[in-house]
PDB file of C-alpha atoms in Angstrom:
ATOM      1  CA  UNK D  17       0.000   0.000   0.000  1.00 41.00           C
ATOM      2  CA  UNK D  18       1.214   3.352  -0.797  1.00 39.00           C
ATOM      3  CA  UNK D  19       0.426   4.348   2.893  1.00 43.00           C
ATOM      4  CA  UNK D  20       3.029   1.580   3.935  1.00 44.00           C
ATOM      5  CA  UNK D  21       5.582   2.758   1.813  1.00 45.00           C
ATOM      6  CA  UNK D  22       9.195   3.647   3.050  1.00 48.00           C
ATOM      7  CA  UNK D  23      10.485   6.902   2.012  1.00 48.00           C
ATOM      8  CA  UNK D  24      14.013   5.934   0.035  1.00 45.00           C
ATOM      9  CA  UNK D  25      15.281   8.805   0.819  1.00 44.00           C
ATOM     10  CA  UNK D  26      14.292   8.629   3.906  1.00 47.00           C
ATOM     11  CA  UNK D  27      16.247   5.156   4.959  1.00 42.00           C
ATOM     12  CA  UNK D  28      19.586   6.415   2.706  1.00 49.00           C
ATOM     13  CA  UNK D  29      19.234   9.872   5.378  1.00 50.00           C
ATOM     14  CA  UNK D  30      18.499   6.979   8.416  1.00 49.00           C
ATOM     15  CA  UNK D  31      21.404   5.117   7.439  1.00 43.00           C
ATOM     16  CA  UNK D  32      23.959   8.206   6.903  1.00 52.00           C
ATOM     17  CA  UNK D  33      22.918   9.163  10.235  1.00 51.00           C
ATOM     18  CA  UNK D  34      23.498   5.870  11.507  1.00 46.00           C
ATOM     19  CA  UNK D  35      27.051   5.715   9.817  1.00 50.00           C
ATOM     20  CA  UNK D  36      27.918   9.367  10.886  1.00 44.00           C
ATOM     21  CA  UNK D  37      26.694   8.397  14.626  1.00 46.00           C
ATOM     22  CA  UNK D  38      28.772   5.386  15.025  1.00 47.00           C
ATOM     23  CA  UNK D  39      31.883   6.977  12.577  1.00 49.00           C
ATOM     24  CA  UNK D  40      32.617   9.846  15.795  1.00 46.00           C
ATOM     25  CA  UNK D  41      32.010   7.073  18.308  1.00 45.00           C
ATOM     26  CA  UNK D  42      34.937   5.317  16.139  1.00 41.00           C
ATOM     27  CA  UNK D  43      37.134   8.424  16.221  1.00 47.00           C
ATOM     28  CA  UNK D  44      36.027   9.561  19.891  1.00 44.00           C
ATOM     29  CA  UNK D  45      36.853   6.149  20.841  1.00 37.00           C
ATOM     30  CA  UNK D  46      40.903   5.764  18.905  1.00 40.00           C
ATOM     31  CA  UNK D  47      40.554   9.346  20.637  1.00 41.00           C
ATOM     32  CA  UNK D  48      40.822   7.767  23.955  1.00 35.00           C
ATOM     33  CA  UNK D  49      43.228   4.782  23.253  1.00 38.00           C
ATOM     34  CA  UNK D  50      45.710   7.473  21.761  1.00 40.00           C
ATOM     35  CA  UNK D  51      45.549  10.486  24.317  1.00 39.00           C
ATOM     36  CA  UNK D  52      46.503   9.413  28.198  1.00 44.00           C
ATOM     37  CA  UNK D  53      43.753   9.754  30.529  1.00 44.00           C
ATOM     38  CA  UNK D  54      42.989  12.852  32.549  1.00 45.00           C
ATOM     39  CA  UNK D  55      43.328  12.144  36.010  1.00 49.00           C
ATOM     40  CA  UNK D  56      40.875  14.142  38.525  1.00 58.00           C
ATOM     41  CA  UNK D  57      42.591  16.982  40.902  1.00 65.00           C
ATOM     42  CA  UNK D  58      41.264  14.569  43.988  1.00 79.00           C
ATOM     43  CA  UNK D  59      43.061  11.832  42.574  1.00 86.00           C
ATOM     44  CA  UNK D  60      46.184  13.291  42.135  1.00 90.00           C
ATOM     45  CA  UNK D  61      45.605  15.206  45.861  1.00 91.00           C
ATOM     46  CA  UNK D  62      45.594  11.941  47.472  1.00 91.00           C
ATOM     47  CA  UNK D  63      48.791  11.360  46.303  1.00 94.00           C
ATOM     48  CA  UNK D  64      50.385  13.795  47.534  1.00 94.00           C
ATOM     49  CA  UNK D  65      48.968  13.234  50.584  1.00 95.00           C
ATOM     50  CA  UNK D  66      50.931  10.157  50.899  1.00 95.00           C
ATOM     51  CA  UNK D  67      54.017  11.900  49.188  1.00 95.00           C
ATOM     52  CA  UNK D  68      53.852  14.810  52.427  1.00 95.00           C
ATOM     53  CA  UNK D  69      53.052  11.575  55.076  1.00 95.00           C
ATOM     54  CA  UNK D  70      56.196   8.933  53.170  1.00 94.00           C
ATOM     55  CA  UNK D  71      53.334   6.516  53.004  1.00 94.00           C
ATOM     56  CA  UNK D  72      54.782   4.000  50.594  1.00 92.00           C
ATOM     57  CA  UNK D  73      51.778   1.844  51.377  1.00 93.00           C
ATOM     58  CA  UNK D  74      49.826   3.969  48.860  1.00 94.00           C
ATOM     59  CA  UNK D  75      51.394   2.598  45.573  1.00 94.00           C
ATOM     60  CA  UNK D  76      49.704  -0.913  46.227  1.00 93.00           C
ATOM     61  CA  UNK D  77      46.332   1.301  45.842  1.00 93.00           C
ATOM     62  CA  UNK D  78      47.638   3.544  42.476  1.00 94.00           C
ATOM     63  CA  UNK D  79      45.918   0.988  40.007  1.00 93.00           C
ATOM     64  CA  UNK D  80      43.018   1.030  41.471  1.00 92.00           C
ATOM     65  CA  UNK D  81      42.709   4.867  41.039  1.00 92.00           C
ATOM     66  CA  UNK D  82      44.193   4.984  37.690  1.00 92.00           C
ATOM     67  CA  UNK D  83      47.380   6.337  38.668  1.00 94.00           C
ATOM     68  CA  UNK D  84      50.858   5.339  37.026  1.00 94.00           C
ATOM     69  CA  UNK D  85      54.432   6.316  35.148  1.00 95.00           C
ATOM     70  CA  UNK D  86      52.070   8.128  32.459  1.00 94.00           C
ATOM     71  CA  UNK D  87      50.063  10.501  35.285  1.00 94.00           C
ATOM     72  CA  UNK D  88      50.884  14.286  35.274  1.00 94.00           C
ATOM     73  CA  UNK D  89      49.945  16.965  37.109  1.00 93.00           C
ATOM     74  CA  UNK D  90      48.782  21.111  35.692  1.00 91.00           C
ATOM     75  CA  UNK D  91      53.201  21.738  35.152  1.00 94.00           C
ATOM     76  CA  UNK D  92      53.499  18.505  33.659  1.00 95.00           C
ATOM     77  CA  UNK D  93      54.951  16.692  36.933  1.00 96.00           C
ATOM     78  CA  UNK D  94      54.922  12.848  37.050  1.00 96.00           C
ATOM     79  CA  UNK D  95      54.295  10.981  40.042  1.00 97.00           C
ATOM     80  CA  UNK D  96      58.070  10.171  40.801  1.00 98.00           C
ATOM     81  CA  UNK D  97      58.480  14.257  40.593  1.00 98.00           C
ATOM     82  CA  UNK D  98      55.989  14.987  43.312  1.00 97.00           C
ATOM     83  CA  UNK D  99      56.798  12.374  45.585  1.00 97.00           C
ATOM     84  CA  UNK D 100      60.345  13.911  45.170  1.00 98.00           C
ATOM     85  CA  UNK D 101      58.952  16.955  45.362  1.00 97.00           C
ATOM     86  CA  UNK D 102      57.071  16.578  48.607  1.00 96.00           C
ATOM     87  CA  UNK D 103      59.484  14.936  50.575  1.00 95.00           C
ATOM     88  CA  UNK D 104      57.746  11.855  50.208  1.00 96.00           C
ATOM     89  CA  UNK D 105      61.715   9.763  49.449  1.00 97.00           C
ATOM     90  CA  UNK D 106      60.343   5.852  50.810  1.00 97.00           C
ATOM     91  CA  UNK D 107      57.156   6.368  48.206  1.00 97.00           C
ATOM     92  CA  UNK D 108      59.589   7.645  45.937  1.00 98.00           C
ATOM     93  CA  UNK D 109      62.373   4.851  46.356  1.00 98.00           C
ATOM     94  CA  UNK D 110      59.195   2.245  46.364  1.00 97.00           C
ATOM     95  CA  UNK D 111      58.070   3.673  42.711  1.00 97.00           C
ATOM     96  CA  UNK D 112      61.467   3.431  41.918  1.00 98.00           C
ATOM     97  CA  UNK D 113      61.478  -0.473  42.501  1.00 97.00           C
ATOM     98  CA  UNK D 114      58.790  -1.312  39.862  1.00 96.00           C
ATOM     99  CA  UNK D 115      60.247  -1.564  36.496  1.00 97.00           C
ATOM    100  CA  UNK D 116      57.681   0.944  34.928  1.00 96.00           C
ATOM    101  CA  UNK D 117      59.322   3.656  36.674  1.00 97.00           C
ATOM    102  CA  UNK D 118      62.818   3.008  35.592  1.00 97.00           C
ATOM    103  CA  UNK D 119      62.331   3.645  32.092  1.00 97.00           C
ATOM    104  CA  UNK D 120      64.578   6.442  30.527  1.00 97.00           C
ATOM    105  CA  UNK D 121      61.437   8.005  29.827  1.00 97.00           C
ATOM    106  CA  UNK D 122      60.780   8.202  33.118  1.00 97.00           C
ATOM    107  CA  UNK D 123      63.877   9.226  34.761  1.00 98.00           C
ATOM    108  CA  UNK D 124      64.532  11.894  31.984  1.00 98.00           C
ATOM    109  CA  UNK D 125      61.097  13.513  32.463  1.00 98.00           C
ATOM    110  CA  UNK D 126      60.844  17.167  32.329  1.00 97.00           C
ATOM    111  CA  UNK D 127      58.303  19.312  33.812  1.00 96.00           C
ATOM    112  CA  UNK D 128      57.241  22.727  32.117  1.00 95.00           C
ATOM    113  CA  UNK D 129      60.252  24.635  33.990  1.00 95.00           C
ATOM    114  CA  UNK D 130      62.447  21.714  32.091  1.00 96.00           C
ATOM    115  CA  UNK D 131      63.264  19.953  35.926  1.00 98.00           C
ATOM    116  CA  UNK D 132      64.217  16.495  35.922  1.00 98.00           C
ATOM    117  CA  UNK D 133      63.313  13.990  38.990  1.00 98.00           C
ATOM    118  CA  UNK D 134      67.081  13.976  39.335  1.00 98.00           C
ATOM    119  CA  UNK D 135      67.078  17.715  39.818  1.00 98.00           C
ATOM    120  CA  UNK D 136      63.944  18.251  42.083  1.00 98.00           C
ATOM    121  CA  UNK D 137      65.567  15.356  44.281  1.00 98.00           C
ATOM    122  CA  UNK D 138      68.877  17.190  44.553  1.00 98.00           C
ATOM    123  CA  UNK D 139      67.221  20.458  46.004  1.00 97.00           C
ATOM    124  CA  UNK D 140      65.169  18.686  48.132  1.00 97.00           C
ATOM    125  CA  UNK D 141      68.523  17.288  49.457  1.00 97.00           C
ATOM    126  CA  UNK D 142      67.609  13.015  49.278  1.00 98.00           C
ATOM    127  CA  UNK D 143      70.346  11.953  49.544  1.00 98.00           C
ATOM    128  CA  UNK D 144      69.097   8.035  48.579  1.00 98.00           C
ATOM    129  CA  UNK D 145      66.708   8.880  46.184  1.00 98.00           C
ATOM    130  CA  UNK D 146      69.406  11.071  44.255  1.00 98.00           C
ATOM    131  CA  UNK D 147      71.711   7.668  44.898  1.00 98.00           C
ATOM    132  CA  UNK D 148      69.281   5.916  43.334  1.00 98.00           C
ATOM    133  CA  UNK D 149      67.907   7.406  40.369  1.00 98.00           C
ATOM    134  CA  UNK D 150      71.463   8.000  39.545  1.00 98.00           C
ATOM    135  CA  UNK D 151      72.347   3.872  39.490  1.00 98.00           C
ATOM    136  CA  UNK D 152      68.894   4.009  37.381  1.00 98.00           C
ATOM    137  CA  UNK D 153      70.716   5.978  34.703  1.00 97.00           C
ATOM    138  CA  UNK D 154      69.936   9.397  34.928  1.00 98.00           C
ATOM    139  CA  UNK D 155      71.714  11.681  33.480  1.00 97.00           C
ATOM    140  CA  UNK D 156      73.739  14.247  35.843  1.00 98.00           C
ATOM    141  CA  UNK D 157      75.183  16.741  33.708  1.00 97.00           C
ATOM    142  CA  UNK D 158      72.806  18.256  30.647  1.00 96.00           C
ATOM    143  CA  UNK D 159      72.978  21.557  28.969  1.00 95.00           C
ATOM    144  CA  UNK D 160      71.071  24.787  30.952  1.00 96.00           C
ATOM    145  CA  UNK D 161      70.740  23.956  34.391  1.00 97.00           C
ATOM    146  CA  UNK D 162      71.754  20.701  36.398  1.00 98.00           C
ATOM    147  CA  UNK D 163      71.007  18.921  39.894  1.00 98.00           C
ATOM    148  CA  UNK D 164      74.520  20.332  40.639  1.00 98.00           C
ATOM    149  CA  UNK D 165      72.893  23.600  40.708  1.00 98.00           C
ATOM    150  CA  UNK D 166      69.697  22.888  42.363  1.00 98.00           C
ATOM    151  CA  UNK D 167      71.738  21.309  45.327  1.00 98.00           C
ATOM    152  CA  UNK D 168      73.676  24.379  45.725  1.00 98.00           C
ATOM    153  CA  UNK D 169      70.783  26.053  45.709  1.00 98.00           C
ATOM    154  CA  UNK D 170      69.577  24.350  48.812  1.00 97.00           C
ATOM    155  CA  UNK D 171      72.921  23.713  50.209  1.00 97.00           C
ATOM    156  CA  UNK D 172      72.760  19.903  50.390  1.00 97.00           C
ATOM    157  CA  UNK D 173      76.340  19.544  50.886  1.00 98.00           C
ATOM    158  CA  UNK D 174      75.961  15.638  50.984  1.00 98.00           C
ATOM    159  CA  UNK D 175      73.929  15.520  47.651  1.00 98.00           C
ATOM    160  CA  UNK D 176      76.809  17.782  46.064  1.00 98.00           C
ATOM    161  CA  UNK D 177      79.170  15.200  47.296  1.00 98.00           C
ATOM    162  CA  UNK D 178      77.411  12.622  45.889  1.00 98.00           C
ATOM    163  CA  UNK D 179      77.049  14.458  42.045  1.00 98.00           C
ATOM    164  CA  UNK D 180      80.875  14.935  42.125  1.00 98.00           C
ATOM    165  CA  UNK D 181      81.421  11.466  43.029  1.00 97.00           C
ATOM    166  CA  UNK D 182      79.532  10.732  39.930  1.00 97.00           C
ATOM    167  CA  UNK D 183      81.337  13.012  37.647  1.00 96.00           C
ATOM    168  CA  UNK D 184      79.206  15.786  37.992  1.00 98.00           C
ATOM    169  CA  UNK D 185      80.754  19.087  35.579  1.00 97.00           C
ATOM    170  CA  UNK D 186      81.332  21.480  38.953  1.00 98.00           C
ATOM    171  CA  UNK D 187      81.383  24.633  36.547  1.00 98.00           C
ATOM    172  CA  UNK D 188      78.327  23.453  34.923  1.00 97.00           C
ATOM    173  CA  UNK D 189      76.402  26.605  33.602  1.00 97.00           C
ATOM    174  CA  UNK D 190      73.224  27.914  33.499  1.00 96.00           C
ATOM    175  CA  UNK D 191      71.624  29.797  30.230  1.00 96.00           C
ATOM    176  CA  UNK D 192      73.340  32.970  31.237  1.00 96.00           C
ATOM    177  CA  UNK D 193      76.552  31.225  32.551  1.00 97.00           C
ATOM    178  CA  UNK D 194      75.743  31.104  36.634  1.00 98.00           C
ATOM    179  CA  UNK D 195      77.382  28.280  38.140  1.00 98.00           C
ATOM    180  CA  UNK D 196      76.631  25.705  41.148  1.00 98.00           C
ATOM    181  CA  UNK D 197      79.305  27.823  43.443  1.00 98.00           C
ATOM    182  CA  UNK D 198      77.249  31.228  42.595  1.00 98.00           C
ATOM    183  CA  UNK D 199      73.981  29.697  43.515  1.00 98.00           C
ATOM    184  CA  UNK D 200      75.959  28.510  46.884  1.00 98.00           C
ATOM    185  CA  UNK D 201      76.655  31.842  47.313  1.00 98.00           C
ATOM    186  CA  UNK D 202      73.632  33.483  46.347  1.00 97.00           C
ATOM    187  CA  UNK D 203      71.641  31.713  48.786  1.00 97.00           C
ATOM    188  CA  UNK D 204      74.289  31.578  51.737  1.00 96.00           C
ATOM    189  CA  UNK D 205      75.485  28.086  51.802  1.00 97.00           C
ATOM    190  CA  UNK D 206      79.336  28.818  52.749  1.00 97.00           C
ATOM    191  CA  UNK D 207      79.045  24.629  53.639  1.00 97.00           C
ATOM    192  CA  UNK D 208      77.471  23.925  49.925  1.00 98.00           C
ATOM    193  CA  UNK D 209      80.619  26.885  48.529  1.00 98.00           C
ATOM    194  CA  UNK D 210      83.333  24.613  50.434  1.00 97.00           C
ATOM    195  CA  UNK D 211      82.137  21.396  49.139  1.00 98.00           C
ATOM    196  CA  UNK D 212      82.242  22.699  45.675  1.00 98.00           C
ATOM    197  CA  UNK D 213      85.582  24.670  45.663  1.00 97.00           C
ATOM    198  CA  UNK D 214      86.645  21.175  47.315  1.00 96.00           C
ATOM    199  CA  UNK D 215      85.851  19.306  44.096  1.00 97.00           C
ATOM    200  CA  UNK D 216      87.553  21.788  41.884  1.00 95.00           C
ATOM    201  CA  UNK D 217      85.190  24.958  41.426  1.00 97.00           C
ATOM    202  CA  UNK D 218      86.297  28.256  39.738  1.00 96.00           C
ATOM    203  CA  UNK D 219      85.389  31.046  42.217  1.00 97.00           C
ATOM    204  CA  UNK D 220      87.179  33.372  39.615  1.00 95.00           C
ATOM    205  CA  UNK D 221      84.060  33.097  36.630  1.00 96.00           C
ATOM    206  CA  UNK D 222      81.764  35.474  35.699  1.00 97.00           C
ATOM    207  CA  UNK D 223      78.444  34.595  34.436  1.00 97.00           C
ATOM    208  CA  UNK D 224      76.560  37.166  31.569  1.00 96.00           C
ATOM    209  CA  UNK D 225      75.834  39.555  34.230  1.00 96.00           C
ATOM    210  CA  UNK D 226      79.893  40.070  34.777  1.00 96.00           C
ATOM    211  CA  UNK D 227      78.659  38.717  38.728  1.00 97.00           C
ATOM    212  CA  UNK D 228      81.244  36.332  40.252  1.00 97.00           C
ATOM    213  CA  UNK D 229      80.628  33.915  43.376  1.00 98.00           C
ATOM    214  CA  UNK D 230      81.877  36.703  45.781  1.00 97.00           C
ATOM    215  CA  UNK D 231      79.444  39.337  43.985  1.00 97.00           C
ATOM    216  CA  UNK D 232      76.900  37.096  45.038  1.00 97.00           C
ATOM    217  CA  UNK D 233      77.512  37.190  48.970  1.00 97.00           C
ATOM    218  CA  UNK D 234      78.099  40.797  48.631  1.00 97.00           C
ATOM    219  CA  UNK D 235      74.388  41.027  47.207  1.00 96.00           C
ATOM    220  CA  UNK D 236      73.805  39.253  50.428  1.00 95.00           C
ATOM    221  CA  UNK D 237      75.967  41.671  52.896  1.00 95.00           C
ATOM    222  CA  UNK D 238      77.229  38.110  53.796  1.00 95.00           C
ATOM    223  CA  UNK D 239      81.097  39.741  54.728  1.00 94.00           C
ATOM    224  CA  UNK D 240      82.320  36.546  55.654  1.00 95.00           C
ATOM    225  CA  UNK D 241      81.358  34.745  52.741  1.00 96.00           C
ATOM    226  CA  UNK D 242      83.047  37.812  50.646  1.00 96.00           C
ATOM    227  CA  UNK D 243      86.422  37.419  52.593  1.00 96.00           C
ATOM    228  CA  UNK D 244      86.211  33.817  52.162  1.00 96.00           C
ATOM    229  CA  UNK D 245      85.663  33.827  48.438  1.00 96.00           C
ATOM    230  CA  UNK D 246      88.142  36.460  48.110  1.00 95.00           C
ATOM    231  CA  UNK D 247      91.169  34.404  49.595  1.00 94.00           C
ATOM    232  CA  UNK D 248      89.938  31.450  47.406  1.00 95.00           C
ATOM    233  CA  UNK D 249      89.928  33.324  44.611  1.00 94.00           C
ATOM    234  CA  UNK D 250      93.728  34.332  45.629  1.00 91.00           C
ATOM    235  CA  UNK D 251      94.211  30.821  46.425  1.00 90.00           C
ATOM    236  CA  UNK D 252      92.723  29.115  43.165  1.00 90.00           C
ATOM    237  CA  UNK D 253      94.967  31.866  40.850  1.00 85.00           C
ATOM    238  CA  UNK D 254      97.902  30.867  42.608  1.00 80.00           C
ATOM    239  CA  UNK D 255      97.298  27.016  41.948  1.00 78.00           C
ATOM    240  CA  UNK D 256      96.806  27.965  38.079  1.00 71.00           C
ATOM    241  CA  UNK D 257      99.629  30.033  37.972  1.00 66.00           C
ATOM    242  CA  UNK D 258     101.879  26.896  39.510  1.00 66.00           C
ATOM    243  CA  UNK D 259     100.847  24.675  36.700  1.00 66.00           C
ATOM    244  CA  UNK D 260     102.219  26.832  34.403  1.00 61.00           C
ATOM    245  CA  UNK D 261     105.572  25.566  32.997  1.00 64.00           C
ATOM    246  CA  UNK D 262     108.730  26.594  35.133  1.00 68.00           C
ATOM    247  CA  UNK D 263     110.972  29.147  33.304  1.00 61.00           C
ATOM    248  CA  UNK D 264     114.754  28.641  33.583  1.00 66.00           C
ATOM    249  CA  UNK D 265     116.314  31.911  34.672  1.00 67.00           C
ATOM    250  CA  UNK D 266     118.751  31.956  31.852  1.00 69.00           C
ATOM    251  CA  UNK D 267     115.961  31.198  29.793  1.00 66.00           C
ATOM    252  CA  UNK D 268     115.187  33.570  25.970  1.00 69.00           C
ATOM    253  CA  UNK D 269     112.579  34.646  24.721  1.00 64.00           C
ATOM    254  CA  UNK D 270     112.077  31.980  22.334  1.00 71.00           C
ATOM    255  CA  UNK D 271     112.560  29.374  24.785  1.00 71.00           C
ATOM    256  CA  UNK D 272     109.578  30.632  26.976  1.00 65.00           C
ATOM    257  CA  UNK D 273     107.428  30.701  24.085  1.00 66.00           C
ATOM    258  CA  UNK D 274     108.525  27.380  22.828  1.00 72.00           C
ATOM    259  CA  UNK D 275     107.893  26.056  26.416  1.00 69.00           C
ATOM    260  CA  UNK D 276     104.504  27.307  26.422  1.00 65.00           C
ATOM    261  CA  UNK D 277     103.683  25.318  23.169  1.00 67.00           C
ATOM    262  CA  UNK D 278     104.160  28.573  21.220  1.00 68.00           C
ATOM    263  CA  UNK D 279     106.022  29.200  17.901  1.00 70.00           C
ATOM    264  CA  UNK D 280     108.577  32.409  17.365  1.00 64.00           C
ATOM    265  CA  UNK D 281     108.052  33.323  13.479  1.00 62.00           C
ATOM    266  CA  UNK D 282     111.158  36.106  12.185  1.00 59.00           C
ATOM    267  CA  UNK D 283     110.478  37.977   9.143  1.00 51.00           C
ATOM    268  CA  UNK D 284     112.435  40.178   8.091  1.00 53.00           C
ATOM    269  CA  UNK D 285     112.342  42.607   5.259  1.00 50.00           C
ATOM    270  CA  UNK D 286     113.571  41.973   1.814  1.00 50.00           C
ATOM    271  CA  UNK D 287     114.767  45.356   0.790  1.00 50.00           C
ATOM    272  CA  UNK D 288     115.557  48.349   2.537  1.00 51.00           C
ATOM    273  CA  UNK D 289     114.784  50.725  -0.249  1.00 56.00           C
ATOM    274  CA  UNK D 290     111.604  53.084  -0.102  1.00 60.00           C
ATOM    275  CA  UNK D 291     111.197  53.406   3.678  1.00 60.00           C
ATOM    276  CA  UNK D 292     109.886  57.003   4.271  1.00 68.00           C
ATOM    277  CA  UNK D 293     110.772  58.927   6.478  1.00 68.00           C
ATOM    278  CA  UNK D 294     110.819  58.529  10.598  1.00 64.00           C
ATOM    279  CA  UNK D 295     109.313  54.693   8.924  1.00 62.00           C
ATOM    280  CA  UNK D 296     111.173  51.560  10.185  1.00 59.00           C
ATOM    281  CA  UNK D 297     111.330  47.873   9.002  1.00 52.00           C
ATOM    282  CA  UNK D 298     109.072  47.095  12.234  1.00 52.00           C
ATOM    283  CA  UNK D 299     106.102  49.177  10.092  1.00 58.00           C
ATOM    284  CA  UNK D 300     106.607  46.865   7.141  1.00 56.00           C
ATOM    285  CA  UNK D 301     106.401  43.496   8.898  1.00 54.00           C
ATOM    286  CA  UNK D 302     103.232  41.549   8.389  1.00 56.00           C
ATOM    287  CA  UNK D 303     100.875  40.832  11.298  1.00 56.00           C
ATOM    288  CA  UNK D 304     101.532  37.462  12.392  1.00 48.00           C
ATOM    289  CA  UNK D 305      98.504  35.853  14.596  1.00 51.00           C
ATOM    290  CA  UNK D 306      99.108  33.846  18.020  1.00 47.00           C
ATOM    291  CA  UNK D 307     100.055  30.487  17.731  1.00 44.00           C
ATOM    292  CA  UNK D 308      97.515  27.962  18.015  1.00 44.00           C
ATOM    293  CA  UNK D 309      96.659  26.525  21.741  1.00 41.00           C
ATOM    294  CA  UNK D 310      98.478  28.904  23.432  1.00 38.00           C
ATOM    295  CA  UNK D 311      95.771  29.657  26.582  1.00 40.00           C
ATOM    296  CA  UNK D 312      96.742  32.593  29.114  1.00 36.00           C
ATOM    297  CA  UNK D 313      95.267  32.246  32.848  1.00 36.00           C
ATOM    298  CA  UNK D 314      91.648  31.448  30.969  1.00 38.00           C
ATOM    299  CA  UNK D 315      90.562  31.500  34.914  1.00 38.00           C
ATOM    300  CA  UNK D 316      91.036  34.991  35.589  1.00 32.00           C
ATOM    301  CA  UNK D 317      88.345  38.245  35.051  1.00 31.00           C
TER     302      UNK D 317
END
């Protein structure tokens, strides 16, 4: 009957709807599988939580909530980071036992200020989390800032220890050249400056701002630190100047050049004629540059 009758274009538009609906179910769906999950602010708060009370209990009861190596929080901080972060160094170290969290990825992590878990344990000064993430394989020195400078910072004197026992650059520096021994000194850690002039820091550099360690503590009216930093600046010169090659006293010219890894180059001119006058062969002699690898107290400004 015609009454009966289905509309054809009524079941094609039916069944373009239908494909449409279930097409951006498809896409919301490889949406999901492809993006990590959001994880609620409650969630992540009861984390930290356990991060402030150490509870290492809590990472038996992080599936259950959804939480793992992929969770961030609003600057991009994994889980590790802000159990590091909050003091929380047993949850950390127990994260730090499942093989999930040793991944490079992991480890190497960097938050939106371009921290590392290495670096944010190194100010917090843990000293066995640091111990640890370093036999994990993180990386202690890396361009910009390092945990070298973040201990300093917060004067862990044992963490500092613990970088240089791991080759850790001392005169690492920041984007505009600061070092670990200026942050020392910037904060008032004489105990964190000791440790690093100890293992070898420069109290002589400069960063970008033409500020030295000892401009630092004068920023802080610290006078003792000054003095201090003063007579190891004194002291660290005179150390460089003794590794310079002894000089015989009979010794020429050419042999203290030659000594130095230098070269002595004589030119002389090829005719006298057509000097004017008050000129002398000295004015006719080409420029000759500075031998190659020849370095002059690079430690002093």
């Amino acid at each position: 009957m015609l009454g009966t009758e289905r509309n054809p274009l009524t079941v094609d538009q039916g069944i373009n709807r239908a494909h449409i609906a279930s097409g951006l179910a498809l896409m919301c769906l490889l949406c999901l599988l492809a993006s990590p999950p959001a994880w609620p602010r409650d969630v992540l708060q009861n984390f930290v939580l356990a991060a402030k009370a150490n509870d290492m209990a809590f990472v038996q009861r992080m599936p259950e909530l959804g939480l793992d190596d992929r969770s961030r929080d609003g600057l991009r901080n994994n889980l590790l980071m802000l159990a590091l972060r909050e003091g929380g160094e047993d949850l950390a170290l127990a994260l730090l036992e499942q093989a999930a969290w040793q991944q490079k990825a992991v480890l190497e992590h960097q938050n939106q200020l371009a921290e590392t878990p290495l670096m944010i344990s190194a100010v917090k000064g843990l000293e066995r989390a640091t111990k640890r993430l370093i036999e994990l394989g993180a990386e202690v020195n890396r361009p910009g800032w390092t945990a070298l400078h973040y201990a300093a910072t917060s004067g862990s004197v044992a963490v500092i220890k613990l970088l240089g026992e791991h080759s850790a650059y001392i005169d690492a520096v920041s984007p505009n050249s600061t070092t670990p021994l200026m942050m020392a000194a910037r904060f008032n850690h004489r105990p964190a400056a000791a440790a690093l002039i100890e293992l070898g820091a420069d109290p002589t550099i400069t960063n970008q701002a033409g500020l030295s360690a000892r401009d630092y503590a004068k920023e802080q009216n610290n006078n003792d630190l000054v003095f201090w930093l003063e007579l190891e600046e004194i002291s660290f010169t005179n150390r460089y100047l003794k590794r310079l090659p002894q000089v015989r006293p009979d010794a020429t010219l050419r042999d203290v050049v030659e000594q130095a890894g230098g070269e002595v180059v004589t030119v002389r001119p090829s005719q006298a004629e057509g000097l004017k006058p008050g000129e002398s062969y000295v004015d006719r002699l080409p420029e000759v540059p500075p031998a190659q690898g020849v370095e002059v107290l690079p430690g002093i400004r």
